[in-house]
Amino acid sequence: MSLYALQKVIRDINRNPESRERFVSTPEALLAGYELSAAERAALVGRDYGALYRMGVHGLLLRPFSIMHSVAEKDYLAAIQAEGS
Amino acid sequence: MTISYACAMGHAPGITAWRDAAPADQRGRLYAAFERLGAELAAAQPDVLVLFTSEHWANFFLDHISPYCIGRAEQYHGPIEPWLKIERQRLQGDPQLAEAIVDACYRHDIEPGFSYELQLDHGTMVPLHFLLPQMNLPIVPIFINTLAPPQPTARRALALGQVVGEVARSWPQRVGIIATGGMSHDPGERGHGTIDTAFDQAFLDHLVRGDLQQLAKYTPDDFSAAGAGAVELLSWIALAGALQRFRGEVAAYEPVRAWATGIGAMSFAILDQ
C-alpha cells in the first residue's frame, strides 16, 4: 500500500489540467511517475471508485476525481458503499 | 476599536454550483438569510475582514499539514473551481493585520503556520459571494486543518479565536469576523447526504446562548459522528472565542439534501466591548 502516493496522484489529476489530460491519453506514463502498487494502478486506470475508497482515499479527493469523469452522485455513492475485498 | 460585525454561514459548493437542485422554499429562506447577513455587514462598515475558514486540498497536502495557517498575502485569487458559478477574481489581503495576528498568537503560546500565497476555494468564496458581493474589502483568511487528523480541539479553537479577538479590538480599523463551514455533512464519504439535524440544532443553541463552556466540550468524536465535514465547525467555535461575550441569532437553518449539508447562517450581538 502506498496511500500517500495514491492520494498525491489523484490530487495532481484534480488540480493540474496537464496531468488530467495525460491521465486520459497515456495514464500508464503519468502513473509511472508515482510509486504505486499494481492494485492501485489498476484501480486508477479502471476508475474503480469503490476500490479507491476502500484503499483509504479521502472523500474530498475522490469525489472531485469522480466529478472530473462525469460520475453522477448516486453512481459514486453506490460504488463507495459497496462491500468489497 | 471594536469588532464591527460577526457572522457565520455554511459554504457548501452546491449553494451556488447546484443552486436549483435545492427545494425552492429552502433555497429561498437561505438566500434571504445570506443576503440579510450581507446587508448587516455593509451597514456595520468594517474596514477589513478576518475569515475562519476550511481547507479542502486547495493549498495543502499531506506533504505538510499545520493546524492553522494565517494568510499574510498582499492579494488572493479565487475560486479555484471553474464550476462553482462564481467568477474568478482577486481580493486584497491585509498583511499588516495578518502579521499582528501571527505575532499575538506566538506571544500567547499558540504557533500557527502562515503563508504568503493561498488559493481561495468554495470554502471562502461562497460566503464572500453573499457577504461581500463587491469583493471590495481586504481579507485575512485563517485556515483550520479540517482534513487530516489529528486536528485542533475545540478548546484550542477557542484560544486561537480569543487572540484574534484581542487583536481585532485593539486594531485601529474596524474589523469584521466571519466563520465559514459546516454544519453536519459527510462529503464524498459513505454518509454523503446524511444530515444530523439534532447535532446541528444543539450546536446552534450553544451559540444562541453564547455558551463557551458547552462549545469547549466538543470532541473529535462528536464531530466525526456528525460526518467528516462537521469538524469545520471549529471555525464557528474560533469565532465564538473571538467574541467571548455574545448572543447568536439564527438567521436560517436548513438541512439541504441536494447540497448534502446542514446549512446554518447566524449573526451575532457582541456584548461588553
Short mmCIF file of C-alpha atoms in Angstrom, two decimals:
data_model
loop_
_atom_site.label_atom_id
_atom_site.label_comp_id
_atom_site.label_asym_id
_atom_site.label_seq_id
_atom_site.Cartn_x
_atom_site.Cartn_y
_atom_site.Cartn_z
CA MET A 1 0.00 0.00 0.00
CA SER A 2 1.16 3.48 -0.82
CA LEU A 3 -1.85 5.56 0.12
CA TYR A 4 0.21 8.73 0.23
CA ALA A 5 1.33 8.36 -3.41
CA LEU A 6 -2.16 7.27 -4.46
CA GLN A 7 -3.73 10.39 -2.97
CA LYS A 8 -0.93 12.53 -4.37
CA VAL A 9 -1.58 11.46 -7.95
CA ILE A 10 -5.34 11.96 -7.55
CA ARG A 11 -4.78 15.45 -6.23
CA ASP A 12 -2.45 16.14 -9.15
CA ILE A 13 -5.08 14.98 -11.65
CA ASN A 14 -7.76 17.05 -9.87
CA ARG A 15 -5.63 20.19 -9.77
CA ASN A 16 -3.46 20.12 -12.88
CA PRO A 17 -5.08 20.28 -16.35
CA GLU A 18 -1.96 18.83 -18.00
CA SER A 19 -1.95 15.81 -15.68
CA ARG A 20 -5.67 15.43 -16.25
CA GLU A 21 -5.08 15.23 -20.00
CA ARG A 22 -2.22 12.77 -19.60
CA PHE A 23 -4.38 10.59 -17.34
CA VAL A 24 -6.84 10.26 -20.23
CA SER A 25 -4.34 9.94 -23.09
CA THR A 26 -1.43 7.99 -21.56
CA PRO A 27 -2.38 7.01 -17.98
CA GLU A 28 0.42 4.47 -17.53
CA ALA A 29 3.01 7.12 -18.42
CA LEU A 30 1.54 9.56 -15.91
CA LEU A 31 1.32 6.94 -13.16
CA ALA A 32 4.90 5.78 -13.79
CA GLY A 33 5.98 8.95 -12.00
CA TYR A 34 4.45 7.71 -8.73
CA GLU A 35 5.33 4.77 -6.50
CA LEU A 36 2.09 2.81 -6.71
CA SER A 37 1.24 -0.85 -6.25
CA ALA A 38 -0.19 -2.84 -9.15
CA ALA A 39 -3.61 -2.85 -7.46
CA GLU A 40 -3.54 0.92 -7.00
CA ARG A 41 -2.53 1.41 -10.64
CA ALA A 42 -5.32 -0.87 -11.82
CA ALA A 43 -7.91 0.88 -9.65
CA LEU A 44 -6.90 4.27 -11.03
CA VAL A 45 -6.80 3.24 -14.68
CA GLY A 46 -10.05 1.30 -14.28
CA ARG A 47 -11.64 4.22 -12.39
CA ASP A 48 -12.75 1.80 -9.71
CA TYR A 49 -14.05 4.31 -7.17
CA GLY A 50 -15.12 1.62 -4.73
CA ALA A 51 -11.65 0.09 -4.66
CA LEU A 52 -10.00 3.51 -4.33
CA TYR A 53 -12.32 4.37 -1.43
CA ARG A 54 -11.57 1.10 0.35
CA MET A 55 -7.85 1.79 -0.11
CA GLY A 56 -8.42 4.89 2.02
CA VAL A 57 -8.57 7.78 -0.46
CA HIS A 58 -10.10 10.85 1.24
CA GLY A 59 -13.65 11.66 0.13
CA LEU A 60 -12.76 15.25 -0.76
CA LEU A 61 -10.14 13.93 -3.18
CA LEU A 62 -12.15 11.02 -4.55
CA ARG A 63 -15.48 12.74 -5.17
CA PRO A 64 -13.89 15.63 -7.15
CA PHE A 65 -11.86 12.99 -9.07
CA SER A 66 -15.10 11.23 -9.99
CA ILE A 67 -16.77 14.54 -10.93
CA MET A 68 -13.90 15.10 -13.39
CA HIS A 69 -15.06 11.90 -15.09
CA SER A 70 -18.75 12.89 -15.06
CA VAL A 71 -19.82 10.31 -12.48
CA ALA A 72 -23.28 11.06 -11.05
CA GLU A 73 -23.61 11.30 -7.27
CA LYS A 74 -25.82 8.20 -6.99
CA ASP A 75 -23.35 6.12 -9.01
CA TYR A 76 -20.43 7.38 -6.93
CA LEU A 77 -22.25 6.56 -3.69
CA ALA A 78 -23.23 3.10 -4.93
CA ALA A 79 -19.57 2.41 -5.75
CA ILE A 80 -18.13 3.52 -2.40
CA GLN A 81 -20.92 1.98 -0.33
CA ALA A 82 -20.50 -1.45 -1.92
CA GLU A 83 -18.72 -4.03 0.19
CA GLY A 84 -15.56 -5.22 -1.49
CA SER A 85 -12.37 -7.07 -0.79
CA MET B 1 -11.71 49.84 18.25
CA THR B 2 -14.47 47.28 18.41
CA ILE B 3 -15.25 44.19 16.39
CA SER B 4 -17.64 45.87 14.00
CA TYR B 5 -19.50 42.77 12.79
CA ALA B 6 -19.53 38.99 13.14
CA CYS B 7 -21.46 36.26 11.38
CA ALA B 8 -21.16 32.59 10.41
CA MET B 9 -22.51 30.61 7.50
CA GLY B 10 -22.08 27.36 5.58
CA HIS B 11 -20.02 27.16 2.43
CA ALA B 12 -21.34 24.08 0.60
CA PRO B 13 -20.43 24.38 -3.08
CA GLY B 14 -23.98 23.42 -4.05
CA ILE B 15 -25.20 26.78 -2.67
CA THR B 16 -24.03 28.36 -5.93
CA ALA B 17 -22.98 25.46 -8.18
CA TRP B 18 -26.17 23.36 -7.79
CA ARG B 19 -28.40 26.20 -6.64
CA ASP B 20 -31.56 24.95 -8.35
CA ALA B 21 -31.17 21.37 -7.08
CA ALA B 22 -32.41 22.55 -3.66
CA PRO B 23 -36.16 22.89 -3.00
CA ALA B 24 -37.24 26.45 -3.75
CA ASP B 25 -38.56 27.10 -0.22
CA GLN B 26 -35.32 26.01 1.48
CA ARG B 27 -33.21 27.88 -1.02
CA GLY B 28 -35.35 30.99 -0.67
CA ARG B 29 -35.02 31.05 3.13
CA LEU B 30 -31.26 30.52 3.00
CA TYR B 31 -30.63 33.06 0.26
CA ALA B 32 -32.72 35.62 2.16
CA ALA B 33 -30.66 34.94 5.29
CA PHE B 34 -27.33 35.19 3.44
CA GLU B 35 -28.43 38.48 1.88
CA ARG B 36 -29.56 39.75 5.26
CA LEU B 37 -26.13 39.00 6.72
CA GLY B 38 -24.53 40.78 3.77
CA ALA B 39 -26.70 43.85 4.35
CA GLU B 40 -25.84 43.84 8.07
CA LEU B 41 -22.14 43.59 7.25
CA ALA B 42 -22.36 46.51 4.82
CA ALA B 43 -24.23 48.61 7.40
CA ALA B 44 -21.55 47.88 10.02
CA GLN B 45 -18.92 49.33 7.65
CA PRO B 46 -15.91 47.18 8.53
CA ASP B 47 -12.56 48.14 7.00
CA VAL B 48 -11.17 44.61 6.88
CA LEU B 49 -12.50 41.06 7.29
CA VAL B 50 -10.91 38.13 9.14
CA LEU B 51 -12.27 34.77 7.97
CA PHE B 52 -12.01 31.50 9.87
CA THR B 53 -12.30 29.01 7.04
CA SER B 54 -11.59 25.42 5.99
CA GLU B 55 -9.10 23.72 3.73
CA HIS B 56 -10.22 21.23 1.04
CA TRP B 57 -6.87 20.22 -0.51
CA ALA B 58 -6.70 23.57 -2.35
CA ASN B 59 -3.49 24.68 -0.68
CA PHE B 60 -2.17 21.91 1.49
CA PHE B 61 -1.42 18.25 1.00
CA LEU B 62 -0.08 15.53 3.25
CA ASP B 63 3.48 16.63 2.45
CA HIS B 64 2.94 19.38 5.04
CA ILE B 65 -0.04 19.93 7.34
CA SER B 66 -0.23 22.57 10.03
CA PRO B 67 -3.13 23.03 12.46
CA TYR B 68 -3.77 26.64 11.45
CA CYS B 69 -2.49 28.76 8.60
CA ILE B 70 -2.79 32.54 8.64
CA GLY B 71 -2.83 34.29 5.28
CA ARG B 72 -0.24 37.08 5.00
CA ALA B 73 -0.56 37.65 1.25
CA GLU B 74 -0.98 41.04 -0.44
CA GLN B 75 -3.71 39.51 -2.57
CA TYR B 76 -5.69 36.32 -3.10
CA HIS B 77 -7.40 34.74 -6.09
CA GLY B 78 -10.44 32.51 -6.18
CA PRO B 79 -12.38 30.43 -6.58
CA ILE B 80 -10.19 27.63 -7.92
CA GLU B 81 -13.27 25.66 -9.02
CA PRO B 82 -14.31 26.61 -12.58
CA TRP B 83 -17.73 25.01 -11.96
CA LEU B 84 -18.66 26.99 -8.84
CA LYS B 85 -20.63 29.63 -10.81
CA ILE B 86 -18.72 32.39 -9.07
CA GLU B 87 -16.46 34.46 -11.28
CA ARG B 88 -12.77 34.06 -10.53
CA GLN B 89 -11.47 37.30 -9.08
CA ARG B 90 -8.80 38.97 -7.00
CA LEU B 91 -9.18 40.07 -3.38
CA GLN B 92 -6.86 42.33 -1.43
CA GLY B 93 -5.08 40.92 1.59
CA ASP B 94 -4.07 42.80 4.73
CA PRO B 95 -0.50 41.75 5.56
CA GLN B 96 -0.27 44.21 8.47
CA LEU B 97 -3.26 42.80 10.32
CA ALA B 98 -2.13 39.27 9.47
CA GLU B 99 1.31 39.99 10.94
CA ALA B 100 -0.28 41.40 14.10
CA ILE B 101 -2.38 38.23 14.47
CA VAL B 102 0.61 35.92 13.91
CA ASP B 103 2.72 37.86 16.42
CA ALA B 104 -0.06 37.92 19.01
CA CYS B 105 -0.57 34.16 18.65
CA TYR B 106 3.11 33.47 19.33
CA ARG B 107 3.04 35.80 22.35
CA HIS B 108 0.08 33.80 23.67
CA ASP B 109 1.80 30.40 23.19
CA ILE B 110 -0.07 29.44 20.01
CA GLU B 111 2.14 28.77 17.00
CA PRO B 112 0.15 28.89 13.74
CA GLY B 113 1.60 28.34 10.32
CA PHE B 114 1.45 31.24 7.91
CA SER B 115 1.58 31.71 4.17
CA TYR B 116 2.19 34.47 1.64
CA GLU B 117 0.32 32.58 -1.10
CA LEU B 118 -3.05 30.91 -0.62
CA GLN B 119 -5.76 29.88 -3.05
CA LEU B 120 -9.38 30.50 -2.17
CA ASP B 121 -11.93 27.78 -2.92
CA HIS B 122 -15.66 27.43 -2.24
CA GLY B 123 -14.91 27.41 1.50
CA THR B 124 -14.17 31.13 1.39
CA MET B 125 -15.67 32.30 -1.91
CA VAL B 126 -19.25 31.05 -1.43
CA PRO B 127 -19.72 33.05 1.81
CA LEU B 128 -17.98 36.13 0.36
CA HIS B 129 -20.20 35.94 -2.72
CA PHE B 130 -23.15 36.78 -0.45
CA LEU B 131 -21.49 38.74 2.35
CA LEU B 132 -19.20 40.91 0.24
CA PRO B 133 -20.66 40.82 -3.28
CA GLN B 134 -18.39 43.66 -4.46
CA MET B 135 -15.33 41.82 -3.04
CA ASN B 136 -14.12 45.28 -2.06
CA LEU B 137 -12.59 44.83 1.40
CA PRO B 138 -9.18 43.38 2.30
CA ILE B 139 -9.28 39.98 3.96
CA VAL B 140 -7.15 37.89 6.32
CA PRO B 141 -8.07 34.21 5.87
CA ILE B 142 -7.27 31.82 8.71
CA PHE B 143 -7.37 28.20 7.56
CA ILE B 144 -8.01 25.46 10.10
CA ASN B 145 -6.89 21.91 9.28
CA THR B 146 -10.20 20.13 8.78
CA LEU B 147 -8.76 17.35 6.60
CA ALA B 148 -6.07 15.27 8.23
CA PRO B 149 -6.23 14.07 11.85
CA PRO B 150 -5.17 14.97 14.43
CA GLN B 151 -7.00 18.26 14.40
CA PRO B 152 -7.13 21.10 16.91
CA THR B 153 -9.50 20.63 19.83
CA ALA B 154 -12.47 22.91 20.40
CA ARG B 155 -10.59 24.36 23.38
CA ARG B 156 -7.68 25.35 21.15
CA ALA B 157 -10.00 26.83 18.54
CA LEU B 158 -11.49 28.99 21.32
CA ALA B 159 -8.00 30.03 22.40
CA LEU B 160 -6.97 30.91 18.84
CA GLY B 161 -10.16 32.90 18.42
CA GLN B 162 -9.61 34.74 21.69
CA VAL B 163 -6.22 36.00 20.46
CA VAL B 164 -7.72 37.08 17.14
CA GLY B 165 -10.49 38.91 19.02
CA GLU B 166 -7.98 40.75 21.19
CA VAL B 167 -6.03 41.88 18.13
CA ALA B 168 -9.24 42.97 16.41
CA ARG B 169 -10.34 45.06 19.40
CA SER B 170 -7.00 46.84 19.57
CA TRP B 171 -6.69 47.34 15.81
CA PRO B 172 -7.02 50.97 14.60
CA GLN B 173 -9.51 49.95 11.91
CA ARG B 174 -12.92 48.34 12.09
CA VAL B 175 -12.59 44.56 11.84
CA GLY B 176 -15.37 42.18 10.81
CA ILE B 177 -15.01 38.48 11.61
CA ILE B 178 -16.65 35.68 9.63
CA ALA B 179 -16.72 31.93 10.22
CA THR B 180 -17.48 29.54 7.37
CA GLY B 181 -18.26 25.85 7.08
CA GLY B 182 -20.32 23.02 8.50
CA MET B 183 -22.70 22.03 9.73
CA SER B 184 -23.22 18.25 9.76
CA HIS B 185 -22.15 16.65 6.47
CA ASP B 186 -20.06 13.74 5.21
CA PRO B 187 -18.77 15.00 1.86
CA GLY B 188 -17.56 12.34 -0.56
CA GLU B 189 -17.78 9.67 2.14
CA ARG B 190 -20.21 6.81 2.66
CA GLY B 191 -22.63 9.03 4.56
CA HIS B 192 -22.66 11.67 1.81
CA GLY B 193 -26.08 13.33 2.00
CA THR B 194 -26.66 12.36 5.65
CA ILE B 195 -27.55 15.37 7.80
CA ASP B 196 -27.80 15.25 11.62
CA THR B 197 -30.35 17.95 12.42
CA ALA B 198 -30.27 17.23 16.17
CA PHE B 199 -26.49 17.79 16.23
CA ASP B 200 -26.86 20.97 14.21
CA GLN B 201 -29.64 22.37 16.40
CA ALA B 202 -27.72 21.66 19.61
CA PHE B 203 -24.65 23.40 18.22
CA LEU B 204 -26.69 26.43 17.16
CA ASP B 205 -28.36 26.54 20.59
CA HIS B 206 -24.96 26.81 22.32
CA LEU B 207 -24.13 29.78 20.11
CA VAL B 208 -27.52 31.41 20.65
CA ARG B 209 -26.78 31.37 24.39
CA GLY B 210 -23.13 32.33 23.93
CA ASP B 211 -22.14 29.25 25.91
CA LEU B 212 -18.36 28.89 25.55
CA GLN B 213 -18.24 26.10 28.14
CA GLN B 214 -20.51 23.87 26.08
CA LEU B 215 -18.61 24.68 22.88
CA ALA B 216 -15.33 23.75 24.59
CA LYS B 217 -16.69 20.25 25.26
CA TYR B 218 -16.95 19.19 21.61
CA THR B 219 -14.58 16.31 20.90
CA PRO B 220 -13.24 14.96 17.60
CA ASP B 221 -15.61 12.00 18.05
CA ASP B 222 -18.59 14.36 18.45
CA PHE B 223 -17.73 15.98 15.14
CA SER B 224 -16.96 12.79 13.23
CA ALA B 225 -20.28 11.26 14.38
CA ALA B 226 -21.96 14.13 12.51
CA GLY B 227 -19.93 13.44 9.35
CA ALA B 228 -16.38 14.05 8.21
CA GLY B 229 -17.13 17.71 7.44
CA ALA B 230 -18.70 18.65 10.79
CA VAL B 231 -15.23 19.44 12.16
CA GLU B 232 -15.40 22.59 10.00
CA LEU B 233 -17.46 23.99 12.87
CA LEU B 234 -14.14 24.66 14.60
CA SER B 235 -14.32 27.90 12.58
CA TRP B 236 -17.56 28.85 14.33
CA ILE B 237 -16.00 27.95 17.68
CA ALA B 238 -12.97 30.12 16.92
CA LEU B 239 -15.34 32.98 16.12
CA ALA B 240 -17.07 32.43 19.48
CA GLY B 241 -13.63 32.64 21.11
CA ALA B 242 -13.00 35.95 19.37
CA LEU B 243 -16.29 37.43 20.59
CA GLN B 244 -16.16 35.97 24.15
CA ARG B 245 -19.42 37.52 25.37
CA PHE B 246 -22.15 37.38 22.75
CA ARG B 247 -25.57 36.11 21.75
CA GLY B 248 -26.11 34.36 18.43
CA GLU B 249 -29.21 34.74 16.32
CA VAL B 250 -30.11 32.02 13.84
CA ALA B 251 -30.80 33.77 10.54
CA ALA B 252 -31.63 30.41 8.94
CA TYR B 253 -31.02 26.70 9.30
CA GLU B 254 -31.95 24.20 6.62
CA PRO B 255 -30.89 20.58 6.12
CA VAL B 256 -30.46 20.63 2.35
CA ARG B 257 -30.23 17.09 0.99
CA ALA B 258 -29.38 18.27 -2.54
CA TRP B 259 -26.36 20.13 -1.15
CA ALA B 260 -25.59 17.21 1.19
CA THR B 261 -25.17 19.57 4.14
CA GLY B 262 -26.93 21.10 7.12
CA ILE B 263 -26.63 24.79 6.28
CA GLY B 264 -26.61 27.35 9.11
CA ALA B 265 -26.49 31.13 8.96
CA MET B 266 -26.02 33.15 12.15
CA SER B 267 -25.41 36.75 13.12
CA PHE B 268 -24.05 37.80 16.50
CA ALA B 269 -24.77 40.51 19.02
CA ILE B 270 -21.43 41.26 20.71
CA LEU B 271 -21.73 42.19 24.39
CA ASP B 272 -19.34 44.25 26.55
CA GLN B 273 -16.95 45.72 24.02
#
